[in-house]
Amino acid sequence: MAYTTTTNKLKITELDFDEIKTALKTYLQGQSEFADYNFEGSALNILLDVLAYNTHYNGFYTNMLASEMFMDSASLRSSVVSLAKQLGYTPASRRGSYVNVDITITDVSDNPGNIPINKATKFASKINNQTYTFLNPSVEIATKQTDGSFKATNVEIREGIYFTNSYTATGSENELFEIANRDVDVDTLVVFKGGESYQRVDEITEITSTSKVYYLQEGRSGKYEIYFGDNVLGKKAESGETIDISYFVSLLGEEGNGSTVFTAAQVIQSSGYTISVSLSPGYTRSSGGSDRETVSSIRSQAPRQYALQKRVVTSDDYRARLVNDYNLVSSVRVWGGEENDPPEYGKVYIAIKPKTGYVLSDGEKNTIKNDILKKRNMVTITPTIIDPEYLNLVLDCRVSYDSRKSAKSSAQLQTIVQDTISNYSDVYLEKFDDYFRNSIVTNQIDSSDVSITNSLINLKLKKSFTPRNRVLGTFEIRFDNPLHRPHEGHMSILSSTTFTYNKLTKCSLTDKDGIVYISRIDPITVGKSDIAQIGTIDYDNGKVNLEKISIESIDDGSNFIYVDAVPRLNDVISKGRTILSISSSDISIEMIDDTTTIASKAVQGY
Amino acid sequence: MPTRQIWSDLDMDFTAHPNTNKLVLKKDADAVINSVKNLLLINHYEKPFHPEIGSNLTKQLFEPVDVPTSLRLKQSIQDTINNFEPRVIISSLDVDPKEDENGYRIFLKFFIVNEEVERQTYFFLERLR
């Protein structure tokens, strides 16, 4: 064949069938022997189909092969898990929600010394009107109390169903024992080999040839596999040895979190006994349940955990470890004691916003401190978990609308605006280091309905403090944002809920020129008068100090005094352990109909 | 009739020339007829990534051998050639049902573009199973 043109240069970069076939046709243009390659019925065209299909097939196969070789591009779970294994990362299994309870047994007539509570004794709790089982992962003993009852305290119970499996080892190299159930909660896995208990290890620093340890991995089928040592790093499973495993399988995973009421669902020792179950002190609900780790989570976590080397040193380490190991965490802020105000060296402060509720219970804090952090942080550093402080935003909204543009009533529009603000709070706020952006909220309100023409938000910051009745106390209220003070002698920007001070009811806090006063509106004259100077206010740093204040009672009967202040700027920032929050009760909305309101009443600054 | 060879294609039999031992080619009208036959024998979805190419005659061969089926066959053959064989202009197409032989006699007369000579081909369509 005579190849005299440039068309005989075969393009090899194409991967699609049609492009490959076009490249082959272009190549054939350089010869004169076969002229019919362009016609779909020609034999040469059919031959080109075969060639192009084969090339396309190989191209796809190679592309797939290359993709699956790298964690970033792999799509099969087995590939991602295998690559994560090289980084020493075992994907998290489904975990049952757990909580500690106190079990009290009464009506015990046969006078036993104590009452054992067997492993996997069933307790029941209702979740979404369905009854689910919680089990204790280890044997507990209820001991006799002075009142004749028997009590087991701090018994961990975990959501799930109990399973056991038995295997006989063949003694072959790298022998794997697959756990049949895909949803095994590996935290509850108990392994016996030849009648001896074996412990799970991830690190081999202290493993010897006789260590009774087993390793855990996720297999290619997606099921977990256990395997033993090779007589170098742990004892080997010899031929004929029996391996017995037991484990829980969680039915609910994350959905099991939040259970508060538990009952015994099984007889303990005697059917005549009355069993009552209550949450242990420091526990308010079941927590820690989570679903099986997803492929995308493995892809992002494995390299990070590898970089972490299972240690918590920097603030990012703490954050990553807590978010990964404790499912209840919504947002975390960590800072060293040296950055604290006042500084406390040798401590690391961790503020945690839980997914549900405002603060963690003492039991949850202890679990995090002892089970997650103590094992991995530096020896000399003491982790201190503190509750977040909530800085509430009080929104006074005036929303203007054109009633001709929508069939919705004023009340319906008001609900839409309220929902828009609540949605903004859910999406943008209630995390550490967040901003409240006034213009974003007003924009969202304006676009929430076609009839809304304008909106204006007047903002206040609200914090609370708890005075002790009739006890002199000093309080620091930190708004952490500059407060409004345009000139000397400006009117008060501070207000509070009313309280009784010095036998005078309806007292509240006000300010003027940096001084905080207790003021009172006289019920008869309705005149306002300052009763006492009680502290100072730092407008630039947003701090209010109340010194030696003794409050007799709070007028609304609550334990809190709420203090409002007007911020200098329309945007509010959360600092330190502060979380910005908008409560629906702090939103007031005035709807103004453009078509019926005269211009002087239309939305304007006030 | 021009002597210049315009169309040339492989012979699907892949037979070697008895003297030269080279692959035997189909040329000019033979190549075009060969192409038409190939098109008629290809069913839809047989060509990779191009399900539209082909005639689906096989399916029709399992219908009763009668005039309506032969009309449908004729339409399919016409559509296939018109759509995928631009070198052929059909001058007449006869599809005769042969009930006794369980098949159809196809008689195609056509012009190859830019040629004055009318050509013809004949083949018998029957199902193999």
Coordinates of C-alpha atoms in Angstrom, one line a residue, chain B residues 23-123:
Chain B
L23 CA -6.7 -12.0 -0.6
V24 CA -9.5 -11.9 -3.3
L25 CA -11.2 -8.5 -3.4
K26 CA -14.7 -7.7 -4.5
K27 CA -14.8 -4.8 -6.9
D28 CA -17.2 -2.3 -8.4
A29 CA -20.7 -3.8 -8.8
D30 CA -19.8 -7.0 -6.9
A31 CA -18.6 -4.9 -4.0
V32 CA -21.8 -2.9 -4.0
I33 CA -24.0 -6.0 -4.2
N34 CA -22.0 -7.6 -1.4
S35 CA -22.6 -4.5 0.7
V36 CA -26.4 -4.6 0.0
K37 CA -26.5 -8.3 1.0
N38 CA -24.6 -7.6 4.2
L39 CA -27.0 -4.8 5.1
L40 CA -30.0 -7.0 4.5
L41 CA -28.5 -9.8 6.7
I42 CA -27.7 -7.5 9.6
N43 CA -30.3 -7.2 12.3
H44 CA -30.9 -4.2 14.4
Y45 CA -28.6 -4.0 17.4
E46 CA -26.0 -6.2 15.8
K47 CA -23.7 -3.3 15.0
P48 CA -22.0 -2.1 18.1
F49 CA -23.3 1.3 19.3
H50 CA -25.5 1.6 16.2
P51 CA -28.7 -0.2 16.7
E52 CA -30.4 1.7 13.8
I53 CA -28.3 0.0 11.1
G54 CA -29.8 -3.2 9.7
S55 CA -33.0 -4.5 8.3
N56 CA -34.4 -7.1 10.7
L57 CA -35.4 -9.4 7.9
T58 CA -34.8 -12.4 10.1
K59 CA -37.8 -11.5 12.3
Q60 CA -40.1 -11.3 9.2
L61 CA -39.0 -14.7 8.0
F62 CA -40.7 -16.3 10.9
E63 CA -44.0 -14.7 9.9
P64 CA -46.4 -16.7 7.7
V65 CA -45.1 -16.8 4.1
D66 CA -47.8 -14.7 2.4
V67 CA -48.3 -11.5 0.5
P68 CA -48.6 -9.1 3.5
T69 CA -45.3 -10.4 4.9
S70 CA -43.7 -10.0 1.5
L71 CA -44.9 -6.4 1.3
R72 CA -43.4 -5.7 4.7
L73 CA -40.1 -7.4 3.6
K74 CA -40.1 -5.3 0.5
Q75 CA -40.6 -2.1 2.5
S76 CA -37.8 -3.1 4.9
I77 CA -35.4 -3.8 2.1
Q78 CA -36.2 -0.5 0.4
D79 CA -35.8 1.4 3.6
T80 CA -32.5 -0.2 4.5
I81 CA -30.9 0.4 1.0
N82 CA -32.2 3.9 0.9
N83 CA -30.9 4.7 4.4
F84 CA -27.6 3.0 4.4
E85 CA -26.4 2.3 0.9
P86 CA -26.2 5.6 -0.9
R87 CA -24.5 4.1 -3.9
V88 CA -27.6 2.2 -5.0
I89 CA -30.7 3.6 -6.7
I90 CA -33.4 0.9 -6.8
S91 CA -35.2 0.6 -10.1
S92 CA -37.3 -2.4 -9.2
L93 CA -37.7 -4.8 -6.3
D94 CA -39.7 -8.0 -6.4
V95 CA -40.3 -10.0 -3.3
D96 CA -42.2 -13.2 -4.2
P97 CA -43.4 -15.5 -1.4
K98 CA -42.6 -19.1 -2.1
E99 CA -44.9 -21.0 0.3
D100 CA -43.6 -24.4 -0.8
E101 CA -40.0 -23.5 -0.1
N102 CA -40.8 -21.5 3.1
G103 CA -38.9 -18.4 1.8
Y104 CA -38.9 -15.5 -0.5
R105 CA -37.3 -14.9 -3.9
I106 CA -35.8 -11.4 -4.0
F107 CA -35.1 -9.9 -7.3
L108 CA -33.5 -6.5 -7.2
K109 CA -32.7 -4.2 -10.2
F110 CA -30.7 -1.1 -9.5
F111 CA -28.4 1.5 -10.7
I112 CA -25.1 2.3 -9.1
V113 CA -24.8 6.1 -8.9
N114 CA -23.0 7.7 -11.8
E115 CA -23.5 4.6 -14.0
E116 CA -25.9 4.1 -16.8
V117 CA -26.0 0.3 -16.7
E118 CA -28.9 -1.2 -14.8
R119 CA -27.7 -4.1 -12.7
Q120 CA -29.6 -6.9 -11.1
T121 CA -29.1 -9.4 -8.3
Y122 CA -31.1 -12.3 -7.1
F123 CA -31.2 -14.1 -3.8

